[in-house]
Coordinates of C-alpha atoms in Angstrom, one line a residue:
Chain A
X8 CA -3.5 6.0 14.6
X9 CA 0.0 4.4 14.6
X10 CA 2.7 6.8 13.0
X11 CA 5.6 5.3 11.2
X12 CA 8.8 7.1 10.9
X13 CA 11.3 6.2 8.7
X14 CA 14.9 7.2 8.6
X15 CA 16.8 8.1 6.4
X16 CA 14.5 10.0 3.9
X17 CA 17.0 10.0 1.4
X18 CA 19.8 7.1 1.0
X19 CA 22.5 7.6 -1.6
X20 CA 24.4 4.5 -2.2
X21 CA 27.1 2.6 -4.4
X22 CA 26.3 -0.4 -6.3
X23 CA 27.6 -3.7 -4.3
X24 CA 27.4 -2.0 -1.1
X25 CA 24.8 -2.7 1.7
X26 CA 22.0 -0.3 2.7
X27 CA 19.7 -0.1 5.7
X28 CA 16.3 1.7 6.3
X29 CA 14.7 2.1 9.8
X30 CA 10.9 2.3 10.5
X31 CA 9.7 3.1 13.8
X32 CA 6.5 2.9 14.9
X33 CA 4.4 5.0 17.6
X34 CA 3.1 1.9 18.9
X35 CA 4.3 -1.9 19.2
X36 CA 3.3 -3.9 15.9
X37 CA 3.0 -7.3 17.8
X38 CA 0.0 -9.1 17.3
X39 CA -1.8 -11.5 19.5
X40 CA -0.5 -14.5 17.4
X41 CA 3.1 -13.5 17.9
X42 CA 3.8 -11.8 14.7
X43 CA 4.8 -8.3 13.8
X44 CA 2.3 -6.7 11.5
X45 CA 4.9 -4.6 9.4
X46 CA 5.5 -4.8 6.0
X47 CA 7.8 -3.2 3.4
X48 CA 7.4 -2.1 -0.2
X49 CA 9.3 -0.7 -3.0
X50 CA 7.9 1.7 -5.3
X51 CA 10.2 2.0 -8.8
X52 CA 10.2 5.1 -10.7
X53 CA 6.7 5.2 -12.5
X54 CA 5.4 1.9 -11.1
X55 CA 2.8 0.6 -8.6
X56 CA 4.4 -0.4 -5.3
X57 CA 5.5 -3.9 -5.2
X58 CA 5.4 -6.3 -2.0
X59 CA 8.9 -7.1 -0.5
X60 CA 8.8 -8.1 3.2
X61 CA 5.7 -9.1 5.4
X62 CA 5.4 -9.9 9.1
X63 CA 8.4 -8.0 9.8
X64 CA 11.1 -10.6 8.2
X65 CA 9.4 -12.6 5.6
X66 CA 10.3 -12.4 2.0
X67 CA 7.6 -12.4 -0.4
X68 CA 7.8 -14.5 -3.4
X69 CA 10.1 -13.9 -5.9
X70 CA 11.9 -11.2 -3.8
X71 CA 15.7 -11.5 -3.9
X72 CA 17.5 -12.9 -1.0
X73 CA 19.6 -9.9 -0.6
X74 CA 16.6 -8.1 0.8
X75 CA 15.9 -8.8 4.7
X76 CA 13.8 -7.4 7.3
X77 CA 14.3 -7.4 11.1
X78 CA 13.1 -5.8 14.2
X79 CA 10.7 -6.1 17.0
X80 CA 8.5 -4.0 19.3
X81 CA 8.6 -0.4 17.7
X82 CA 11.8 -0.8 15.9
X83 CA 12.2 -2.4 12.2
X84 CA 15.0 -2.5 9.8
X85 CA 15.1 -3.3 6.1
X86 CA 18.4 -4.4 4.7
X87 CA 19.7 -4.8 1.3
X88 CA 23.0 -6.7 1.4
X89 CA 24.5 -5.6 -1.7
X90 CA 22.5 -2.9 -3.6
X91 CA 22.0 -3.3 -7.5
X92 CA 20.9 -0.7 -9.9
X93 CA 17.3 -2.3 -10.2
X94 CA 16.8 -1.5 -6.4
X95 CA 16.4 2.2 -7.0
X96 CA 13.0 4.0 -5.8
X97 CA 11.1 4.7 -2.7
X98 CA 10.9 2.1 0.1
X99 CA 7.8 2.1 2.5
X100 CA 6.9 0.4 5.7
X101 CA 3.4 -0.3 6.5
X102 CA 1.7 -1.5 9.4
X103 CA -1.2 -4.0 9.3
X104 CA -2.0 -4.1 13.2
X105 CA -4.9 -1.8 13.1
X106 CA -6.7 0.5 11.0
X107 CA -6.5 3.0 9.5
X108 CA -3.5 1.2 8.2
X109 CA -0.5 3.7 7.9
X110 CA 2.6 4.2 6.1
X111 CA 6.0 5.6 6.7
X112 CA 6.9 8.8 4.8
X113 CA 9.3 6.8 2.4
X114 CA 12.7 6.5 1.7
X115 CA 14.3 7.4 -1.6
X116 CA 17.1 5.1 -2.7
X117 CA 19.4 6.6 -5.2
X118 CA 22.6 5.6 -6.8
Chain B
X14 CA -1.4 -15.5 -11.6
X15 CA -3.6 -12.7 -10.1
X16 CA -4.1 -9.3 -11.9
X17 CA -5.8 -6.4 -10.9
X18 CA -6.9 -4.0 -13.6
X19 CA -8.5 -0.6 -12.6
X20 CA -10.3 2.0 -14.5
X21 CA -12.5 5.2 -14.0
X22 CA -12.6 9.0 -14.6
X23 CA -9.7 10.6 -14.6
X24 CA -10.6 14.4 -14.5
X25 CA -13.3 15.7 -12.1
X26 CA -14.8 19.0 -11.2
X27 CA -14.9 20.0 -7.6
X28 CA -18.1 18.6 -5.8
X29 CA -18.2 15.7 -8.3
X30 CA -18.1 12.1 -7.4
X31 CA -14.8 10.1 -8.0
X32 CA -15.9 6.4 -9.1
X33 CA -13.3 3.6 -9.8
X34 CA -13.5 0.0 -10.5
X35 CA -10.9 -2.8 -9.9
X36 CA -11.4 -6.1 -11.7
X37 CA -9.7 -9.1 -10.3
X38 CA -8.4 -11.9 -12.7
X39 CA -6.8 -15.2 -11.5
X40 CA -8.1 -15.4 -7.9
X41 CA -11.2 -15.3 -5.7
X42 CA -12.3 -12.9 -3.3
X43 CA -12.6 -15.4 -0.4
X44 CA -10.1 -14.7 2.4
X45 CA -8.6 -11.4 1.1
X46 CA -8.9 -7.9 2.1
X47 CA -9.7 -5.5 -1.1
X48 CA -8.0 -2.1 -0.5
X49 CA -7.7 1.3 -2.0
X50 CA -4.7 3.5 -1.7
X51 CA -3.8 6.8 -3.0
X52 CA -0.8 9.0 -3.5
X53 CA -0.9 12.6 -4.2
X54 CA 1.5 14.0 -6.7
X55 CA 4.7 13.8 -5.3
X56 CA 3.9 12.4 -1.9
X57 CA 3.6 9.4 0.0
X58 CA 1.1 6.4 0.1
X59 CA -2.3 6.9 1.9
X60 CA -4.6 3.9 2.9
X61 CA -8.1 5.0 2.0
X62 CA -10.1 2.0 3.0
X63 CA -10.8 -1.8 2.3
X64 CA -13.3 -4.1 1.8
X65 CA -13.3 -7.9 3.1
X66 CA -14.5 -11.1 1.4
X67 CA -17.8 -10.8 3.0
X68 CA -18.4 -7.2 1.9
X69 CA -17.7 -5.5 5.2
X70 CA -15.8 -2.2 4.7
X71 CA -13.5 -0.3 6.9
X72 CA -12.7 3.3 5.8
X73 CA -10.3 6.0 6.9
X74 CA -11.7 8.1 9.5
X75 CA -10.6 11.4 7.5
X76 CA -12.7 10.2 4.5
X77 CA -15.3 8.0 5.7
X78 CA -18.4 10.8 5.6
X79 CA -17.8 10.6 1.8
X80 CA -16.5 7.2 1.0
X81 CA -18.5 4.2 -0.2
X82 CA -16.8 0.8 -1.3
X83 CA -18.5 -2.1 -2.7
X84 CA -17.7 -5.7 -3.6
X85 CA -19.2 -7.6 -6.7
X86 CA -18.3 -11.2 -6.7
X87 CA -20.3 -12.1 -9.6
X88 CA -18.2 -9.6 -11.7
X89 CA -15.2 -10.1 -10.0
X90 CA -14.6 -6.5 -9.2
X91 CA -14.7 -4.1 -6.3
X92 CA -15.5 -0.3 -6.5
X93 CA -14.9 3.1 -4.8
X94 CA -16.9 6.1 -4.7
X95 CA -15.7 9.2 -3.1
X96 CA -18.3 12.1 -3.1
X97 CA -17.9 15.8 -3.3
X98 CA -14.2 15.8 -4.3
X99 CA -11.8 18.7 -3.9
X100 CA -8.3 19.8 -5.2
X101 CA -6.9 17.8 -2.3
X102 CA -8.2 14.4 -3.7
X103 CA -6.1 14.8 -6.7
X104 CA -3.9 11.6 -6.8
X105 CA -3.2 8.4 -8.4
X106 CA -5.5 6.0 -6.8
X107 CA -4.4 2.2 -6.5
X108 CA -6.4 -0.9 -5.8
X109 CA -4.8 -3.8 -4.1
X110 CA -5.2 -7.0 -2.6
X111 CA -4.2 -7.9 1.0
X112 CA -4.7 -9.8 4.0
X113 CA -5.8 -9.3 7.6
X114 CA -2.3 -8.4 8.6
X115 CA -1.5 -5.9 5.5
X116 CA 0.4 -8.0 3.0
X117 CA -0.4 -6.1 -0.2
X118 CA 0.9 -8.7 -2.7
X119 CA -1.1 -7.6 -5.8
X120 CA -1.6 -3.9 -7.0
X121 CA -3.4 -2.4 -9.8
X122 CA -1.6 -0.1 -12.5
X123 CA -3.0 3.1 -10.7
X124 CA -5.2 5.7 -12.1
X125 CA -4.5 9.5 -12.1
X126 CA -7.6 11.5 -10.9
X127 CA -7.3 15.1 -11.2
X128 CA -9.8 17.5 -9.7
X129 CA -9.7 20.8 -11.1
X130 CA -12.6 23.7 -12.3

């Protein structure tokens, strides 16, 4: 199975400041079609997870442009350019390259 | 707008079968992967398995011996059965719509299933 390791696991931030979360994979996530099969999700308190980023760097529909994804090979990053109060919750990366699909442990962003 | 609405029994005894159904509104089954994910209390997300638009399932190796997923396109829903549950199966269970590469764009509201004698 592909193991995803996120860091940090807890991220205290100040509104208006940037934030960055790392996701490291035990195997490369490059598919044969040239895309990285790595997604990012945000689970706000008491809610179902919501879709943020797909194929490593593409924002899902309706996601504010303060969120960005980047990376290659086995190292991926989610960045928030200016954190807002509504961004609190737990962020997860997930790989879609092979089954079983696996998630990182989650990073709790708190203000 | 696509919506997923799920339901099923929330309290089970050990050895019983967990059964959940997820109805799909506003979209077709074609071209998508229909997944189940669970989250034990206070913990992270775990992929249980998925079934594609053709009805072919793919299960977590850890659960495959107890798991059955099915798709009913005539009723616009898909289902999960997990047999012989134990306390370790206690979790919030989510249904979700994804694609070949993941991309879980739509999620159900979640169902808390508690296994207790």
